[in-house]
Amino acid sequence: MSGTPSLLRFGFLASHNGSNLQALLDACADGRIPGIPAVVISNNLESGALRRARNAGVDAVHLSGNTHLAPADLDAAILAALRGHAVDWVLLCGYMKKLGPQVLEAYSGRILNIHPSLLPAFGGPGMFGIHVHQAALAAGVAESGATVHLVDGDYDRGPIVEQTRVPVLAGDTPESLQARVLPAEHALYTRVVARIADGKSLFPESA
Ligand code: GRF
């Protein structure tokens, strides 16, 4: 049988601003990522992420400890939302909660996260947002960057897919470094997801 392969469907989880989400939505909209944004899930009803999803005409779903008290119920509800939207790949975009075992198992090998450092440096518990950049500057590194990695349940420890490097400049503050890293994150995440949507290998070396 022949035919056009169907486009991959992406499910996003995000907690706050959602600028990485926006970069991926934009790339899906203009064809740089030949895929379909199927659903955006947030634990934060007031998040920019849910607003950005609605603006893009993508289903926006609030699921949190407020909607589902028991962690296992929340895990099941997130899985049901992903499956209900026929999601192929899960993309974490600043999602501040840990995924539960049901989602981790169902989507094993098909969950990506982006982190604003050159992992394994400055990853793990407590390393989020501005704290990552504070730690990088305190360590005196000459460069920082961003990492896309597979998610396996351990904070920031899954196999690294691709990294991008960003210089640390004299006089940098955590905020100025963060502002330089963020657009590099957008470009990196877009590149990796485009590769998947194009049916190429996840890892750039073997693409
Ligand atoms: C980014 O720095 C990302 O690497 C980290 O959380 C931040 C989310 O930013 N995981 P945004 O919500 O995408 O603007």
PDB file of C-alpha atoms and ligand atoms in Angstrom:
ATOM      1  CA  MET A   1       0.000   0.000   0.000  1.00  0.00           C
ATOM      2  CA  SER A   2       1.243   3.462  -0.763  1.00  0.00           C
ATOM      3  CA  GLY A   3       0.136   6.835   0.508  1.00  0.00           C
ATOM      4  CA  THR A   4       1.275   9.924   2.313  1.00  0.00           C
ATOM      5  CA  PRO A   5       2.540   9.192   5.812  1.00  0.00           C
ATOM      6  CA  SER A   6       0.292  10.867   8.378  1.00  0.00           C
ATOM      7  CA  LEU A   7       1.647  13.841  10.289  1.00  0.00           C
ATOM      8  CA  LEU A   8       2.874  13.263  13.824  1.00  0.00           C
ATOM      9  CA  ARG A   9       0.721  14.685  16.594  1.00  0.00           C
ATOM     10  CA  PHE A  10       2.349  16.518  19.495  1.00  0.00           C
ATOM     11  CA  GLY A  11       1.088  16.965  23.045  1.00  0.00           C
ATOM     12  CA  PHE A  12       2.635  19.766  25.115  1.00  0.00           C
ATOM     13  CA  LEU A  13       2.868  20.200  28.869  1.00  0.00           C
ATOM     14  CA  ALA A  14       3.797  23.623  30.215  1.00  0.00           C
ATOM     15  CA  SER A  15       3.385  25.467  33.504  1.00  0.00           C
ATOM     16  CA  HIS A  16       4.098  29.128  32.954  1.00  0.00           C
ATOM     17  CA  ASN A  17       4.984  31.520  30.153  1.00  0.00           C
ATOM     18  CA  GLY A  18       5.220  29.034  27.313  1.00  0.00           C
ATOM     19  CA  SER A  19       7.701  30.771  25.013  1.00  0.00           C
ATOM     20  CA  ASN A  20       9.164  27.398  23.987  1.00  0.00           C
ATOM     21  CA  LEU A  21       5.624  26.185  23.352  1.00  0.00           C
ATOM     22  CA  GLN A  22       5.013  29.277  21.205  1.00  0.00           C
ATOM     23  CA  ALA A  23       8.154  28.648  19.164  1.00  0.00           C
ATOM     24  CA  LEU A  24       6.962  25.097  18.441  1.00  0.00           C
ATOM     25  CA  LEU A  25       3.379  26.184  17.677  1.00  0.00           C
ATOM     26  CA  ASP A  26       4.708  28.817  15.268  1.00  0.00           C
ATOM     27  CA  ALA A  27       6.930  26.269  13.549  1.00  0.00           C
ATOM     28  CA  CYS A  28       4.000  23.854  13.162  1.00  0.00           C
ATOM     29  CA  ALA A  29       1.876  26.688  11.744  1.00  0.00           C
ATOM     30  CA  ASP A  30       4.388  27.808   9.120  1.00  0.00           C
ATOM     31  CA  GLY A  31       5.524  24.318   8.106  1.00  0.00           C
ATOM     32  CA  ARG A  32       9.039  24.259   9.585  1.00  0.00           C
ATOM     33  CA  ILE A  33       7.694  21.416  11.736  1.00  0.00           C
ATOM     34  CA  PRO A  34       5.434  19.224   9.597  1.00  0.00           C
ATOM     35  CA  GLY A  35       3.347  18.105  12.563  1.00  0.00           C
ATOM     36  CA  ILE A  36       0.104  18.782  14.377  1.00  0.00           C
ATOM     37  CA  PRO A  37      -0.119  20.441  17.807  1.00  0.00           C
ATOM     38  CA  ALA A  38      -2.870  18.251  19.249  1.00  0.00           C
ATOM     39  CA  VAL A  39      -3.239  19.457  22.844  1.00  0.00           C
ATOM     40  CA  VAL A  40      -1.625  21.721  25.439  1.00  0.00           C
ATOM     41  CA  ILE A  41      -1.923  20.608  29.062  1.00  0.00           C
ATOM     42  CA  SER A  42      -1.033  22.829  32.006  1.00  0.00           C
ATOM     43  CA  ASN A  43      -1.179  22.470  35.776  1.00  0.00           C
ATOM     44  CA  ASN A  44      -1.614  26.264  35.907  1.00  0.00           C
ATOM     45  CA  LEU A  45      -5.014  27.614  34.946  1.00  0.00           C
ATOM     46  CA  GLU A  46      -3.580  31.129  34.575  1.00  0.00           C
ATOM     47  CA  SER A  47      -0.560  30.114  32.505  1.00  0.00           C
ATOM     48  CA  GLY A  48       0.562  31.889  29.385  1.00  0.00           C
ATOM     49  CA  ALA A  49       0.823  28.409  27.911  1.00  0.00           C
ATOM     50  CA  LEU A  50      -2.953  27.813  27.998  1.00  0.00           C
ATOM     51  CA  ARG A  51      -3.564  31.317  26.616  1.00  0.00           C
ATOM     52  CA  ARG A  52      -1.082  30.714  23.786  1.00  0.00           C
ATOM     53  CA  ALA A  53      -2.782  27.383  22.996  1.00  0.00           C
ATOM     54  CA  ARG A  54      -6.226  28.989  22.800  1.00  0.00           C
ATOM     55  CA  ASN A  55      -4.853  31.798  20.605  1.00  0.00           C
ATOM     56  CA  ALA A  56      -3.444  29.179  18.241  1.00  0.00           C
ATOM     57  CA  GLY A  57      -6.705  27.222  18.179  1.00  0.00           C
ATOM     58  CA  VAL A  58      -5.178  24.259  19.985  1.00  0.00           C
ATOM     59  CA  ASP A  59      -7.122  22.396  22.680  1.00  0.00           C
ATOM     60  CA  ALA A  60      -6.052  23.783  26.079  1.00  0.00           C
ATOM     61  CA  VAL A  61      -6.563  21.531  29.101  1.00  0.00           C
ATOM     62  CA  HIS A  62      -6.023  22.328  32.776  1.00  0.00           C
ATOM     63  CA  LEU A  63      -5.076  19.253  34.814  1.00  0.00           C
ATOM     64  CA  SER A  64      -3.537  19.608  38.243  1.00  0.00           C
ATOM     65  CA  GLY A  65      -3.690  18.643  41.887  1.00  0.00           C
ATOM     66  CA  ASN A  66      -6.760  20.891  42.031  1.00  0.00           C
ATOM     67  CA  THR A  67      -8.666  18.960  39.370  1.00  0.00           C
ATOM     68  CA  HIS A  68      -7.409  15.538  40.547  1.00  0.00           C
ATOM     69  CA  LEU A  69      -6.474  15.174  44.191  1.00  0.00           C
ATOM     70  CA  ALA A  70      -4.792  11.771  44.016  1.00  0.00           C
ATOM     71  CA  PRO A  71      -1.510  11.706  42.016  1.00  0.00           C
ATOM     72  CA  ALA A  72      -2.508   8.430  40.328  1.00  0.00           C
ATOM     73  CA  ASP A  73      -5.775  10.001  39.167  1.00  0.00           C
ATOM     74  CA  LEU A  74      -3.954  13.018  37.791  1.00  0.00           C
ATOM     75  CA  ASP A  75      -1.473  10.754  36.012  1.00  0.00           C
ATOM     76  CA  ALA A  76      -4.385   8.796  34.476  1.00  0.00           C
ATOM     77  CA  ALA A  77      -6.173  11.999  33.442  1.00  0.00           C
ATOM     78  CA  ILE A  78      -3.061  13.355  31.702  1.00  0.00           C
ATOM     79  CA  LEU A  79      -2.627  10.041  29.903  1.00  0.00           C
ATOM     80  CA  ALA A  80      -6.286  10.044  28.881  1.00  0.00           C
ATOM     81  CA  ALA A  81      -5.967  13.587  27.500  1.00  0.00           C
ATOM     82  CA  LEU A  82      -2.871  12.632  25.510  1.00  0.00           C
ATOM     83  CA  ARG A  83      -4.451   9.457  24.162  1.00  0.00           C
ATOM     84  CA  GLY A  84      -7.767  11.213  23.568  1.00  0.00           C
ATOM     85  CA  HIS A  85      -5.914  13.590  21.240  1.00  0.00           C
ATOM     86  CA  ALA A  86      -4.010  10.703  19.584  1.00  0.00           C
ATOM     87  CA  VAL A  87      -0.702  12.207  20.677  1.00  0.00           C
ATOM     88  CA  ASP A  88       2.438  10.537  19.291  1.00  0.00           C
ATOM     89  CA  TRP A  89       5.104  12.547  21.125  1.00  0.00           C
ATOM     90  CA  VAL A  90       4.995  14.475  24.416  1.00  0.00           C
ATOM     91  CA  LEU A  91       6.971  17.739  24.553  1.00  0.00           C
ATOM     92  CA  LEU A  92       7.649  19.293  27.956  1.00  0.00           C
ATOM     93  CA  CYS A  93       7.994  23.070  27.697  1.00  0.00           C
ATOM     94  CA  GLY A  94       8.748  24.382  31.169  1.00  0.00           C
ATOM     95  CA  TYR A  95       6.509  21.836  32.906  1.00  0.00           C
ATOM     96  CA  MET A  96       7.240  22.181  36.606  1.00  0.00           C
ATOM     97  CA  LYS A  97       5.676  18.907  37.769  1.00  0.00           C
ATOM     98  CA  LYS A  98       7.029  15.386  37.515  1.00  0.00           C
ATOM     99  CA  LEU A  99       5.182  13.073  35.170  1.00  0.00           C
ATOM    100  CA  GLY A 100       3.549  10.035  36.749  1.00  0.00           C
ATOM    101  CA  PRO A 101       4.439   6.408  35.995  1.00  0.00           C
ATOM    102  CA  GLN A 102       1.458   5.799  33.717  1.00  0.00           C
ATOM    103  CA  VAL A 103       2.420   8.574  31.276  1.00  0.00           C
ATOM    104  CA  LEU A 104       6.116   7.705  31.545  1.00  0.00           C
ATOM    105  CA  GLU A 105       5.457   4.092  30.623  1.00  0.00           C
ATOM    106  CA  ALA A 106       2.903   4.744  27.877  1.00  0.00           C
ATOM    107  CA  TYR A 107       5.150   7.294  26.152  1.00  0.00           C
ATOM    108  CA  SER A 108       8.542   5.807  27.014  1.00  0.00           C
ATOM    109  CA  GLY A 109      11.134   7.013  24.492  1.00  0.00           C
ATOM    110  CA  ARG A 110       8.680   9.595  23.133  1.00  0.00           C
ATOM    111  CA  ILE A 111       8.881  12.330  25.799  1.00  0.00           C
ATOM    112  CA  LEU A 112      11.266  15.266  25.384  1.00  0.00           C
ATOM    113  CA  ASN A 113      12.214  18.094  27.727  1.00  0.00           C
ATOM    114  CA  ILE A 114      14.263  21.253  27.281  1.00  0.00           C
ATOM    115  CA  HIS A 115      16.565  22.523  30.011  1.00  0.00           C
ATOM    116  CA  PRO A 116      18.448  25.851  30.019  1.00  0.00           C
ATOM    117  CA  SER A 117      21.969  24.537  30.652  1.00  0.00           C
ATOM    118  CA  LEU A 118      24.520  22.153  29.211  1.00  0.00           C
ATOM    119  CA  LEU A 119      23.377  19.071  31.108  1.00  0.00           C
ATOM    120  CA  PRO A 120      24.553  17.299  33.174  1.00  0.00           C
ATOM    121  CA  ALA A 121      25.786  20.662  34.493  1.00  0.00           C
ATOM    122  CA  PHE A 122      23.211  22.597  36.494  1.00  0.00           C
ATOM    123  CA  GLY A 123      20.417  20.034  36.356  1.00  0.00           C
ATOM    124  CA  GLY A 124      18.436  18.159  38.974  1.00  0.00           C
ATOM    125  CA  PRO A 125      16.144  19.141  41.831  1.00  0.00           C
ATOM    126  CA  GLY A 126      15.971  22.895  42.429  1.00  0.00           C
ATOM    127  CA  MET A 127      17.578  23.687  39.077  1.00  0.00           C
ATOM    128  CA  PHE A 128      14.845  25.547  37.253  1.00  0.00           C
ATOM    129  CA  GLY A 129      14.270  29.031  35.909  1.00  0.00           C
ATOM    130  CA  ILE A 130      16.674  31.727  37.072  1.00  0.00           C
ATOM    131  CA  HIS A 131      18.342  29.307  39.546  1.00  0.00           C
ATOM    132  CA  VAL A 132      20.022  27.513  36.649  1.00  0.00           C
ATOM    133  CA  HIS A 133      21.646  30.703  35.392  1.00  0.00           C
ATOM    134  CA  GLN A 134      22.598  31.822  38.907  1.00  0.00           C
ATOM    135  CA  ALA A 135      24.392  28.501  39.387  1.00  0.00           C
ATOM    136  CA  ALA A 136      26.171  28.758  36.031  1.00  0.00           C
ATOM    137  CA  LEU A 137      27.495  32.236  36.823  1.00  0.00           C
ATOM    138  CA  ALA A 138      28.458  31.230  40.380  1.00  0.00           C
ATOM    139  CA  ALA A 139      30.485  28.347  38.933  1.00  0.00           C
ATOM    140  CA  GLY A 140      32.325  30.771  36.627  1.00  0.00           C
ATOM    141  CA  VAL A 141      31.702  28.830  33.406  1.00  0.00           C
ATOM    142  CA  ALA A 142      32.762  30.446  30.130  1.00  0.00           C
ATOM    143  CA  GLU A 143      29.734  29.128  28.282  1.00  0.00           C
ATOM    144  CA  SER A 144      26.287  27.828  29.017  1.00  0.00           C
ATOM    145  CA  GLY A 145      23.534  26.698  26.690  1.00  0.00           C
ATOM    146  CA  ALA A 146      20.523  24.455  26.468  1.00  0.00           C
ATOM    147  CA  THR A 147      19.803  20.737  26.255  1.00  0.00           C
ATOM    148  CA  VAL A 148      16.984  18.691  24.762  1.00  0.00           C
ATOM    149  CA  HIS A 149      16.809  15.288  26.403  1.00  0.00           C
ATOM    150  CA  LEU A 150      14.555  12.274  26.661  1.00  0.00           C
ATOM    151  CA  VAL A 151      12.567  12.072  29.885  1.00  0.00           C
ATOM    152  CA  ASP A 152      12.841   8.913  31.926  1.00  0.00           C
ATOM    153  CA  GLY A 153      11.439   9.989  35.271  1.00  0.00           C
ATOM    154  CA  ASP A 154      14.625  11.252  36.868  1.00  0.00           C
ATOM    155  CA  TYR A 155      15.018  15.046  36.913  1.00  0.00           C
ATOM    156  CA  ASP A 156      17.068  16.173  33.910  1.00  0.00           C
ATOM    157  CA  ARG A 157      18.841  12.814  33.641  1.00  0.00           C
ATOM    158  CA  GLY A 158      17.438  11.175  30.510  1.00  0.00           C
ATOM    159  CA  PRO A 159      19.604  10.600  27.421  1.00  0.00           C
ATOM    160  CA  ILE A 160      20.776  13.845  25.823  1.00  0.00           C
ATOM    161  CA  VAL A 161      19.443  14.384  22.302  1.00  0.00           C
ATOM    162  CA  GLU A 162      21.137  17.654  21.339  1.00  0.00           C
ATOM    163  CA  GLN A 163      22.710  20.704  22.943  1.00  0.00           C
ATOM    164  CA  THR A 164      23.378  24.278  21.876  1.00  0.00           C
ATOM    165  CA  ARG A 165      26.105  26.477  23.348  1.00  0.00           C
ATOM    166  CA  VAL A 166      25.776  30.112  24.410  1.00  0.00           C
ATOM    167  CA  PRO A 167      28.691  32.278  25.597  1.00  0.00           C
ATOM    168  CA  VAL A 168      28.790  33.794  29.066  1.00  0.00           C
ATOM    169  CA  LEU A 169      29.836  37.440  28.714  1.00  0.00           C
ATOM    170  CA  ALA A 170      31.662  39.709  31.139  1.00  0.00           C
ATOM    171  CA  GLY A 171      29.160  41.486  33.341  1.00  0.00           C
ATOM    172  CA  ASP A 172      26.417  38.907  32.767  1.00  0.00           C
ATOM    173  CA  THR A 173      23.680  38.732  35.361  1.00  0.00           C
ATOM    174  CA  PRO A 174      21.459  35.653  35.716  1.00  0.00           C
ATOM    175  CA  GLU A 175      18.777  37.637  33.888  1.00  0.00           C
ATOM    176  CA  SER A 176      21.010  38.652  30.965  1.00  0.00           C
ATOM    177  CA  LEU A 177      22.281  35.094  30.592  1.00  0.00           C
ATOM    178  CA  GLN A 178      18.721  33.760  30.710  1.00  0.00           C
ATOM    179  CA  ALA A 179      17.714  36.263  28.016  1.00  0.00           C
ATOM    180  CA  ARG A 180      20.550  35.033  25.773  1.00  0.00           C
ATOM    181  CA  VAL A 181      19.829  31.334  26.369  1.00  0.00           C
ATOM    182  CA  LEU A 182      16.050  31.480  25.784  1.00  0.00           C
ATOM    183  CA  PRO A 183      16.096  32.202  22.013  1.00  0.00           C
ATOM    184  CA  ALA A 184      18.759  29.518  21.647  1.00  0.00           C
ATOM    185  CA  GLU A 185      16.333  27.113  23.368  1.00  0.00           C
ATOM    186  CA  HIS A 186      13.619  27.995  20.880  1.00  0.00           C
ATOM    187  CA  ALA A 187      15.904  27.309  17.913  1.00  0.00           C
ATOM    188  CA  LEU A 188      17.208  24.054  19.395  1.00  0.00           C
ATOM    189  CA  TYR A 189      13.795  22.635  20.332  1.00  0.00           C
ATOM    190  CA  THR A 190      12.372  23.573  16.926  1.00  0.00           C
ATOM    191  CA  ARG A 191      15.294  21.858  15.181  1.00  0.00           C
ATOM    192  CA  VAL A 192      14.916  18.633  17.190  1.00  0.00           C
ATOM    193  CA  VAL A 193      11.125  18.419  16.816  1.00  0.00           C
ATOM    194  CA  ALA A 194      11.355  19.182  13.079  1.00  0.00           C
ATOM    195  CA  ARG A 195      13.775  16.273  12.745  1.00  0.00           C
ATOM    196  CA  ILE A 196      11.297  13.918  14.440  1.00  0.00           C
ATOM    197  CA  ALA A 197       8.378  15.220  12.382  1.00  0.00           C
ATOM    198  CA  ASP A 198      10.433  14.689   9.225  1.00  0.00           C
ATOM    199  CA  GLY A 199      10.800  11.023  10.209  1.00  0.00           C
ATOM    200  CA  LYS A 200      14.536  11.345  10.787  1.00  0.00           C
ATOM    201  CA  SER A 201      16.522  10.003  13.684  1.00  0.00           C
ATOM    202  CA  LEU A 202      16.062  11.706  17.032  1.00  0.00           C
ATOM    203  CA  PHE A 203      19.817  12.077  17.413  1.00  0.00           C
ATOM    204  CA  PRO A 204      21.599  14.483  15.046  1.00  0.00           C
ATOM    205  CA  GLU A 205      24.685  12.259  14.538  1.00  0.00           C
ATOM    206  CA  SER A 206      22.674   9.525  12.856  1.00  0.00           C
ATOM    207  CA  ALA A 207      20.132  11.768  11.122  1.00  0.00           C
TER     208      ALA A 207
HETATM  209  C1  GRF B   1      12.862  27.285  29.800  1.00  0.00           C
HETATM  210  O1  GRF B   1      14.043  27.905  30.224  1.00  0.00           O
HETATM  211  C2  GRF B   1      13.032  25.796  29.707  1.00  0.00           C
HETATM  212  O2  GRF B   1      14.320  25.420  29.323  1.00  0.00           O
HETATM  213  C3  GRF B   1      12.769  25.351  31.113  1.00  0.00           C
HETATM  214  O3  GRF B   1      11.726  26.183  31.572  1.00  0.00           O
HETATM  215  C4  GRF B   1      11.763  27.417  30.853  1.00  0.00           C
HETATM  216  C5  GRF B   1      10.420  27.606  30.251  1.00  0.00           C
HETATM  217  O4  GRF B   1      10.326  28.850  29.596  1.00  0.00           O
HETATM  218  N1  GRF B   1      12.458  23.937  31.191  1.00  0.00           N
HETATM  219  P1  GRF B   1       9.060  29.122  28.678  1.00  0.00           P
HETATM  220  O5  GRF B   1       7.830  28.891  29.545  1.00  0.00           O
HETATM  221  O6  GRF B   1       9.118  28.175  27.529  1.00  0.00           O
HETATM  222  O7  GRF B   1       9.175  30.557  28.269  1.00  0.00           O
END
